[in-house]
Amino acid sequence: MKTLKQIFDIIEENDITFDDYEENNILCGYELNSYTDGGVNEILFLDFRDENKDPKNPKDFIREFKSYINHYTIDERIENNRQDERYKNDFTLKESLKDFTKFDKKLRRILKKIK
């Protein structure tokens, strides 16, 4: 089992930055900030509050990361971004599909590395 530091190192090696998310000085989760190859900013919010998971526990982090990846489909990511007129002007549906498919594969490769 990897440590949380090892997990964070792997995430950072894949050009994803992260910040702690705290409420009342209590660590509740993490905000992971990344970009698709097409330059679309994607923020993954890993929230440990409602599931009684410990954000300092590597096993819980991996479960939450996996849950996030499996929860948001490529279609949902494209639909969310296509609500922005600038995005629709910059990306065709085909380009969006290619970009977010690569992004999804990147996240899944990271998941395999951190397990």
mmCIF file of C-alpha atoms in Angstrom:
data_model
loop_
_atom_site.group_PDB
_atom_site.id
_atom_site.type_symbol
_atom_site.label_atom_id
_atom_site.label_comp_id
_atom_site.label_asym_id
_atom_site.label_seq_id
_atom_site.Cartn_x
_atom_site.Cartn_y
_atom_site.Cartn_z
ATOM 1 C CA MET A 1 0.000 0.000 0.000
ATOM 2 C CA LYS A 2 1.359 3.381 -0.990
ATOM 3 C CA THR A 3 1.560 6.234 1.477
ATOM 4 C CA LEU A 4 -0.392 9.434 0.945
ATOM 5 C CA LYS A 5 2.855 11.205 0.075
ATOM 6 C CA GLN A 6 3.633 8.627 -2.611
ATOM 7 C CA ILE A 7 0.102 9.030 -3.990
ATOM 8 C CA PHE A 8 0.449 12.815 -4.082
ATOM 9 C CA ASP A 9 3.840 12.494 -5.794
ATOM 10 C CA ILE A 10 2.282 10.336 -8.532
ATOM 11 C CA ILE A 11 -0.556 12.816 -8.984
ATOM 12 C CA GLU A 12 1.862 15.746 -9.249
ATOM 13 C CA GLU A 13 4.057 13.827 -11.711
ATOM 14 C CA ASN A 14 0.972 13.741 -13.952
ATOM 15 C CA ASP A 15 0.647 17.545 -13.982
ATOM 16 C CA ILE A 16 -2.139 17.713 -11.438
ATOM 17 C CA THR A 17 -1.829 20.116 -8.538
ATOM 18 C CA PHE A 18 -3.824 19.733 -5.364
ATOM 19 C CA ASP A 19 -4.885 21.786 -2.391
ATOM 20 C CA ASP A 20 -6.320 20.744 0.930
ATOM 21 C CA TYR A 21 -9.972 21.593 1.436
ATOM 22 C CA GLU A 22 -10.690 22.569 5.011
ATOM 23 C CA GLU A 23 -13.708 23.725 6.968
ATOM 24 C CA ASN A 24 -13.189 25.149 10.463
ATOM 25 C CA ASN A 25 -9.532 24.089 10.259
ATOM 26 C CA ILE A 26 -10.544 20.452 9.685
ATOM 27 C CA LEU A 27 -9.306 18.645 6.567
ATOM 28 C CA CYS A 28 -12.415 17.572 4.630
ATOM 29 C CA GLY A 29 -10.954 16.713 1.235
ATOM 30 C CA TYR A 30 -8.806 17.796 -1.666
ATOM 31 C CA GLU A 31 -9.203 19.899 -4.772
ATOM 32 C CA LEU A 32 -7.208 18.489 -7.687
ATOM 33 C CA ASN A 33 -6.571 20.939 -10.501
ATOM 34 C CA SER A 34 -5.720 19.646 -13.962
ATOM 35 C CA TYR A 35 -5.991 20.451 -17.659
ATOM 36 C CA THR A 36 -6.963 18.306 -20.589
ATOM 37 C CA ASP A 37 -4.554 18.175 -23.535
ATOM 38 C CA GLY A 38 -6.891 20.685 -25.235
ATOM 39 C CA GLY A 39 -6.395 23.145 -22.377
ATOM 40 C CA VAL A 40 -9.710 22.681 -20.569
ATOM 41 C CA ASN A 41 -9.366 23.247 -16.824
ATOM 42 C CA GLU A 42 -10.799 20.309 -14.883
ATOM 43 C CA ILE A 43 -11.144 20.440 -11.111
ATOM 44 C CA LEU A 44 -11.712 17.194 -9.258
ATOM 45 C CA PHE A 45 -13.143 17.748 -5.808
ATOM 46 C CA LEU A 46 -12.623 14.802 -3.489
ATOM 47 C CA ASP A 47 -14.962 15.256 -0.537
ATOM 48 C CA PHE A 48 -14.576 12.933 2.451
ATOM 49 C CA ARG A 49 -17.209 14.496 4.727
ATOM 50 C CA ASP A 50 -20.345 12.580 3.830
ATOM 51 C CA GLU A 51 -18.871 9.117 3.555
ATOM 52 C CA ASN A 52 -17.102 8.884 6.907
ATOM 53 C CA LYS A 53 -13.784 8.477 5.178
ATOM 54 C CA ASP A 54 -10.484 9.802 6.435
ATOM 55 C CA PRO A 55 -8.734 12.162 3.961
ATOM 56 C CA LYS A 56 -5.412 11.180 5.560
ATOM 57 C CA ASN A 57 -5.942 7.475 4.904
ATOM 58 C CA PRO A 58 -4.389 6.301 1.592
ATOM 59 C CA LYS A 59 -6.982 3.552 1.133
ATOM 60 C CA ASP A 60 -9.832 6.055 1.554
ATOM 61 C CA PHE A 61 -8.124 8.489 -0.825
ATOM 62 C CA ILE A 62 -7.861 5.808 -3.509
ATOM 63 C CA ARG A 63 -11.520 4.842 -3.039
ATOM 64 C CA GLU A 64 -12.651 8.467 -3.289
ATOM 65 C CA PHE A 65 -10.493 9.105 -6.378
ATOM 66 C CA LYS A 66 -11.897 5.981 -8.033
ATOM 67 C CA SER A 67 -15.455 6.952 -7.100
ATOM 68 C CA TYR A 68 -14.994 10.405 -8.602
ATOM 69 C CA ILE A 69 -13.618 9.008 -11.862
ATOM 70 C CA ASN A 70 -16.444 6.491 -12.158
ATOM 71 C CA HIS A 71 -19.120 9.011 -11.230
ATOM 72 C CA TYR A 72 -18.409 11.576 -13.971
ATOM 73 C CA THR A 73 -18.735 10.242 -17.479
ATOM 74 C CA ILE A 74 -17.078 11.672 -20.551
ATOM 75 C CA ASP A 75 -20.533 12.700 -21.801
ATOM 76 C CA GLU A 76 -21.216 14.634 -18.583
ATOM 77 C CA ARG A 77 -17.895 16.449 -18.811
ATOM 78 C CA ILE A 78 -18.589 17.452 -22.400
ATOM 79 C CA GLU A 79 -22.166 18.529 -21.626
ATOM 80 C CA ASN A 80 -21.010 20.657 -18.689
ATOM 81 C CA ASN A 81 -18.379 22.407 -20.775
ATOM 82 C CA ARG A 82 -20.654 22.907 -23.782
ATOM 83 C CA GLN A 83 -22.862 25.155 -21.648
ATOM 84 C CA ASP A 84 -20.154 27.790 -22.166
ATOM 85 C CA GLU A 85 -20.448 29.535 -25.534
ATOM 86 C CA ARG A 86 -16.690 30.098 -25.743
ATOM 87 C CA TYR A 87 -16.088 26.400 -25.285
ATOM 88 C CA LYS A 88 -18.617 25.543 -27.999
ATOM 89 C CA ASN A 89 -16.879 27.995 -30.330
ATOM 90 C CA ASP A 90 -13.461 26.505 -29.591
ATOM 91 C CA PHE A 91 -14.285 22.770 -29.636
ATOM 92 C CA THR A 92 -16.369 20.657 -31.968
ATOM 93 C CA LEU A 93 -18.129 17.658 -30.461
ATOM 94 C CA LYS A 94 -15.564 15.396 -32.096
ATOM 95 C CA GLU A 95 -12.690 17.405 -30.609
ATOM 96 C CA SER A 96 -14.369 17.366 -27.195
ATOM 97 C CA LEU A 97 -14.845 13.618 -27.319
ATOM 98 C CA LYS A 98 -11.205 13.050 -28.247
ATOM 99 C CA ASP A 99 -9.943 15.466 -25.575
ATOM 100 C CA PHE A 100 -12.053 14.097 -22.723
ATOM 101 C CA THR A 101 -11.463 10.478 -23.713
ATOM 102 C CA LYS A 102 -7.717 11.112 -23.367
ATOM 103 C CA PHE A 103 -8.306 12.890 -20.060
ATOM 104 C CA ASP A 104 -10.376 9.981 -18.730
ATOM 105 C CA LYS A 105 -7.637 7.531 -19.742
ATOM 106 C CA LYS A 106 -5.077 9.702 -17.944
ATOM 107 C CA LEU A 107 -7.108 9.606 -14.725
ATOM 108 C CA ARG A 108 -7.542 5.846 -14.985
ATOM 109 C CA ARG A 109 -3.774 5.376 -15.535
ATOM 110 C CA ILE A 110 -3.146 7.443 -12.416
ATOM 111 C CA LEU A 111 -5.616 5.299 -10.487
ATOM 112 C CA LYS A 112 -3.716 2.144 -11.493
ATOM 113 C CA LYS A 113 -0.433 3.721 -10.361
ATOM 114 C CA ILE A 114 -1.699 4.786 -6.964
ATOM 115 C CA LYS A 115 -3.354 1.452 -6.097
#
